[in-house]
Phi, psi and omega in degrees: 000102190240154182217168200224138175222112184077224196273348199259159175247141178205140176270138182312147161304326167281358172293125189078024163228026183294330189246009177287160171278142168321131167297149200295131162283357187306145167256156185277180198301319191290327177098006195250297190285138184297142168276142191244146182301138179247139178265156181289339167221163177323140171284165205284349180278033150270351195238333197211152159292132191277169174302154173305336192260012178249091205238139158056232183275008168268307183288319191229059191293005176272326186297142164257133186226135183261167171323149168281125149243126199283009183210164178312129187218121166082210179281019186265111183283343192228168168331140175211183154206181170228140194240135159256128179268126184237347162226173196297324178287318168300314183293321175322321203266309184271347176276349174261346179292297168329275174341310179265338186241018202272345180072233165270359183301146186271147169203130187252141170233134183222169163272168163244096180277134172262099163216157195268148164105164187288161165075353172296356162284305184312315204274342171295318196280333205244261197278018176251335186299152188233118159282135166226135168076214182285135165256126194266140160305129184277131159290064196287359162313323180287354197273000000 
């Protein structure tokens, strides 16, 4: 399936997985993020840029992916989901993949720094943030 937004055409993120079994809804110990089926080896995404059909939880199961929120939550004014990256290698593999295959979606990339003081989350979501696609104004008063 292919869809067009503006002058760009995108492949459906489900292409190639139509007959794949559903991913489990089981959660990790944090009770929030999804438990991904692990493989014996790390994803090839750490060594080469992946094929566009090598997607998300199936392609890079080492990433921690959270549920989809279908309404605004916290400072985020639109539906969203969260992916946590824990190593420079994960960041280096996932961010270029997003740049190429995110389709028409907007992406907010921000650190979750561990530091003392007020305003840390505000700064992480604003001054330290990187956007791909359309930038949405965040309600930073909710942080």
